[in-house]
XYZ file of C-alpha atoms in Angstrom:
299
model
C 113.245 0.928 -7.750
C 110.686 0.901 -9.371
C 107.197 1.514 -8.559
C 104.356 -0.755 -10.177
C 101.094 0.238 -8.547
C 98.220 -2.754 -9.674
C 94.712 -2.635 -8.833
C 92.871 -6.208 -8.528
C 89.830 -7.744 -7.695
C 91.724 -11.106 -7.416
C 90.725 -12.314 -10.958
C 92.424 -14.137 -13.427
C 92.906 -10.665 -15.173
C 94.296 -9.617 -12.593
C 96.728 -12.065 -11.799
C 98.033 -12.496 -15.283
C 98.346 -8.811 -15.666
C 100.946 -9.123 -12.385
C 102.528 -11.373 -13.746
C 103.091 -10.179 -17.155
C 104.804 -7.250 -15.711
C 106.939 -8.947 -13.285
C 107.937 -10.937 -16.358
C 108.984 -7.342 -18.002
C 110.485 -5.887 -15.496
C 112.127 -9.485 -14.568
C 116.070 -7.568 -14.298
C 115.153 -4.500 -12.356
C 114.514 -3.973 -8.358
C 110.785 -3.153 -8.206
C 107.961 -2.383 -5.862
C 104.807 -3.861 -7.229
C 101.878 -2.752 -4.837
C 98.802 -4.339 -5.041
C 95.213 -2.575 -4.153
C 91.751 -3.723 -3.728
C 89.059 -1.899 -2.682
C 85.928 -2.807 -1.000
C 82.262 -2.168 0.181
C 81.529 -3.476 3.772
C 78.423 -5.599 4.390
C 76.664 -3.295 7.308
C 73.072 -4.116 7.984
C 70.924 -1.716 8.446
C 67.323 -2.829 9.398
C 65.171 -1.322 12.443
C 64.317 -5.178 13.146
C 67.829 -6.470 13.536
C 69.470 -6.702 17.137
C 72.053 -4.735 17.858
C 73.853 -7.696 19.404
C 77.700 -8.494 18.626
C 76.849 -10.327 15.462
C 76.867 -6.991 13.784
C 80.626 -6.731 14.103
C 81.404 -9.878 11.843
C 79.874 -8.480 9.113
C 80.950 -4.951 9.562
C 84.715 -6.855 9.208
C 83.520 -9.357 6.242
C 84.845 -6.375 3.603
C 87.771 -5.379 5.192
C 89.136 -8.996 6.366
C 88.470 -10.794 2.514
C 89.978 -7.750 0.856
C 93.226 -8.019 3.385
C 93.208 -12.192 2.825
C 92.152 -12.246 -0.887
C 95.568 -9.240 -1.339
C 98.001 -11.673 0.669
C 96.844 -14.209 -1.111
C 97.344 -13.065 -4.468
C 100.975 -11.884 -3.199
C 101.808 -15.568 -2.306
C 100.780 -17.125 -5.585
C 102.852 -14.849 -7.380
C 105.838 -15.278 -6.006
C 105.242 -18.826 -5.810
C 105.001 -19.084 -9.518
C 107.703 -16.155 -10.093
C 110.055 -16.104 -7.320
C 112.330 -13.596 -7.798
C 114.416 -11.752 -4.908
C 114.336 -8.528 -6.725
C 110.572 -7.869 -6.503
C 109.387 -6.533 -3.599
C 105.466 -6.827 -2.631
C 103.352 -4.489 -0.436
C 99.288 -4.076 -0.286
C 96.476 -1.494 0.604
C 93.212 -2.600 1.559
C 90.733 0.534 1.596
C 86.667 1.300 1.675
C 87.132 3.509 -1.177
C 86.148 3.783 -5.025
C 88.817 2.032 -6.771
C 89.730 4.647 -9.465
C 89.827 7.415 -6.303
C 91.959 5.429 -4.558
C 94.382 4.102 -7.888
C 94.731 8.187 -8.518
C 95.358 9.098 -5.046
C 98.053 6.378 -4.431
C 99.613 6.791 -8.109
C 100.038 10.185 -6.638
C 101.283 9.751 -2.766
C 103.831 6.902 -3.624
C 105.087 9.030 -7.084
C 103.669 5.361 -9.296
C 105.894 4.574 -12.767
C 103.597 2.399 -14.191
C 100.049 1.249 -13.254
C 99.252 -2.200 -14.657
C 95.074 -3.830 -14.570
C 93.455 -6.490 -16.505
C 91.386 -5.247 -20.048
C 88.209 -6.554 -17.944
C 87.632 -7.312 -14.423
C 85.710 -10.965 -13.540
C 82.323 -9.908 -13.930
C 82.502 -7.741 -16.748
C 80.937 -8.882 -20.536
C 83.520 -9.865 -22.808
C 82.393 -7.666 -25.762
C 84.612 -3.821 -26.071
C 87.921 -3.691 -25.481
C 88.385 -2.410 -22.302
C 85.872 -3.094 -18.794
C 83.959 -0.285 -17.002
C 86.613 -0.178 -14.030
C 89.439 -0.155 -16.375
C 87.854 2.678 -18.098
C 87.359 4.310 -14.818
C 90.852 4.440 -13.641
C 92.415 5.743 -17.392
C 90.015 9.010 -17.217
C 90.775 9.313 -13.339
C 94.355 9.055 -13.818
C 96.061 10.726 -17.276
C 99.245 11.618 -15.345
C 100.782 8.201 -15.002
C 101.302 5.094 -17.802
C 98.685 2.595 -17.423
C 99.125 -0.556 -19.005
C 96.117 -2.836 -20.200
C 96.377 -6.509 -20.224
C 94.222 -8.773 -21.651
C 93.082 -12.367 -20.688
C 96.175 -14.747 -22.253
C 97.391 -17.420 -19.652
C 101.064 -16.831 -19.709
C 101.283 -14.233 -22.233
C 104.030 -13.997 -25.114
C 106.417 -10.806 -23.911
C 105.802 -8.286 -27.189
C 108.475 -8.371 -30.075
C 107.750 -5.081 -31.200
C 105.779 -1.581 -29.474
C 103.506 0.259 -32.284
C 102.806 3.419 -31.320
C 99.381 4.523 -32.913
C 98.197 7.835 -33.612
C 96.372 10.625 -35.873
C 99.465 12.551 -35.058
C 97.255 15.741 -34.611
C 98.343 16.638 -30.936
C 102.257 16.821 -30.408
C 103.775 14.260 -27.662
C 106.504 15.193 -25.350
C 109.646 13.487 -24.749
C 108.578 13.116 -21.413
C 105.049 11.418 -22.191
C 106.921 8.932 -24.774
C 109.101 8.259 -21.682
C 107.514 5.207 -20.343
C 107.685 3.775 -24.360
C 111.260 4.487 -24.494
C 111.809 2.575 -21.241
C 109.955 -0.622 -22.116
C 111.367 -0.834 -25.197
C 114.519 -1.003 -23.625
C 113.887 -3.522 -21.209
C 112.742 -5.574 -23.105
C 115.067 -4.625 -25.939
C 112.891 -4.416 -29.330
C 112.176 -2.024 -31.975
C 109.506 0.913 -31.932
C 106.834 1.047 -34.894
C 105.088 4.472 -35.650
C 101.913 4.054 -37.402
C 99.749 7.760 -38.019
C 95.871 7.448 -38.780
C 94.007 10.197 -40.688
C 92.059 10.317 -43.354
C 93.508 9.508 -47.260
C 92.950 13.389 -48.232
C 95.094 15.040 -45.234
C 97.060 12.147 -44.232
C 99.685 14.266 -44.704
C 98.544 17.478 -43.688
C 100.970 20.415 -42.198
C 100.615 19.733 -38.605
C 100.275 15.952 -38.805
C 103.777 15.804 -40.946
C 105.415 18.163 -38.560
C 104.465 15.892 -35.488
C 105.116 13.077 -37.001
C 108.848 14.401 -37.525
C 109.010 15.307 -34.079
C 108.064 11.657 -32.816
C 110.516 10.112 -35.459
C 113.275 12.486 -34.341
C 112.440 11.655 -30.476
C 112.464 7.857 -30.857
C 115.336 8.129 -33.333
C 113.069 6.488 -36.051
C 114.271 6.611 -39.696
C 112.005 8.328 -42.467
C 109.467 10.611 -40.855
C 106.971 9.825 -43.293
C 107.662 6.432 -43.839
C 104.532 4.541 -41.950
C 101.637 7.337 -42.500
C 98.767 5.144 -43.475
C 95.209 6.443 -44.023
C 92.458 4.778 -41.749
C 91.163 2.436 -44.862
C 94.793 0.621 -44.961
C 95.350 0.738 -41.291
C 91.751 -1.301 -40.885
C 92.802 -3.602 -44.181
C 96.053 -4.275 -43.189
C 95.777 -4.347 -39.201
C 95.389 -8.172 -38.950
C 98.337 -9.166 -41.316
C 100.578 -6.149 -41.066
C 100.683 -4.584 -37.850
C 99.442 -6.966 -35.533
C 99.424 -10.491 -35.887
C 99.649 -13.236 -33.133
C 98.400 -12.403 -29.386
C 100.925 -10.731 -27.199
C 103.588 -10.595 -30.172
C 102.834 -6.692 -30.301
C 102.276 -4.285 -27.353
C 100.160 -1.254 -28.425
C 100.745 2.436 -27.702
C 98.216 5.065 -27.162
C 98.804 8.980 -26.551
C 96.335 10.417 -24.660
C 93.867 12.788 -26.341
C 93.184 15.565 -23.172
C 90.094 16.494 -24.844
C 88.063 13.470 -25.478
C 87.037 10.849 -23.059
C 88.648 7.099 -23.084
C 85.326 5.956 -24.443
C 85.946 8.195 -27.698
C 89.493 7.301 -27.927
C 89.211 3.552 -28.072
C 86.151 3.661 -29.742
C 87.627 5.772 -33.070
C 90.585 3.283 -32.619
C 90.269 2.248 -36.434
C 91.113 -1.312 -35.748
C 88.796 -4.345 -35.155
C 87.694 -5.023 -31.608
C 89.021 -8.838 -32.075
C 92.192 -7.234 -33.079
C 92.789 -5.015 -30.663
C 91.565 -7.056 -27.452
C 93.956 -9.659 -27.906
C 96.649 -6.849 -26.953
C 98.325 -5.755 -24.157
C 98.208 -1.494 -24.402
C 99.865 0.851 -22.858
C 98.517 4.362 -22.655
C 100.766 7.357 -22.555
C 100.600 9.994 -19.481
C 98.917 13.479 -20.342
C 101.352 15.949 -19.076
C 99.846 19.791 -19.497
C 103.390 21.807 -19.492
C 105.424 20.237 -22.664
C 108.693 20.113 -21.018
C 112.016 18.703 -22.392
C 114.178 19.695 -19.145
C 116.990 18.109 -18.015
C 115.408 16.587 -15.416
C 113.904 13.889 -18.076
C 116.631 11.446 -18.917
C 117.692 11.630 -22.691
C 117.592 8.056 -23.458
C 116.912 6.782 -26.789
C 116.566 3.579 -28.896
C 117.590 2.625 -32.371
C 114.116 1.575 -33.428
C 113.682 -1.106 -36.391
C 110.539 -0.675 -38.372
C-alpha cells in the first residue's frame, strides 16, 4: 500500500492537490495522511485574570486543526468515494516543514503532495514559501507540487527537464517511472544548456545514462540550448494546463529557490503545471532492492 503525505492548510490549493493525487492513484490501494500544524493562542499578560477562560483559548489551535482535518477528509471522500483509499491525519504544534520531514521519515512515505501555494500567499512566483521550505527540508522523498486549477486534468506526458550536469540514479528516477507506469503516459527528456557546450562530455554521458534507464530512443535527440527552450517552451514542450507533468531532479549543492529561479521557462508557463521534484539520494545505487521496472517511452 502506497503512503502519501499531504500537508494542508485547508485552502483550495491543498484540496485540489489531494484530489489530484487521488485521481492519479485511483486504482491503487493508498493511505493518504493529512498533516496540519498550528500555533495555539496562549494569553500572556500580567493584567489578565487566571480563571478558567485561559483553557479554551489554549485549546483553540488544536481543536480547530483537528476539525479542519476531519472536514477535509470528509469533503475529499464525498467528492471521490473509493474504498481503496484510506485516510489518516496528524495535528501537531510544530513548524510545518519540520513536521513533514519527521512524518515522511517515520512513516516511510512514498510521495509528498501539496499545493504550489498556500491560501495567504501571493500569486507571483512559481512556488509559495511553505512549499519551498518543505522542498529544502525534505530531500530524501519525492515531492509533487500541484497548481491551483479546479479539476486539473491528469497529465498526458511527463517532461524531465535537466541541465545534464549531475547523474541521476535509477533509484532517484523510480518516482518518475512509477507515475508514468500508473498513468500509462510517455516520458520526454529535455536537457538545457548553453549552445556552446550543450553536448559537452559530462552532459552527453549523463544524458546517455538517463535515456538508457528510461528506455528512450536517441540519446541526444532532445538536447536543447537554453534559448531554444525559452523560445519553444509555450508551444512545443508545454501547452495547456495539466497536459504535462514537469519533473525536476534535485541539485544537492543549490537551494530550491535557485533551482526554480534558473528554470529556463517563463513563470506563467511553469506555474500552470504540476511539478514533481525527484529525491536526492547521496549514495547512488542500483541494488537489487530497487525494482527494475522500465517503461517504453514515446517522444
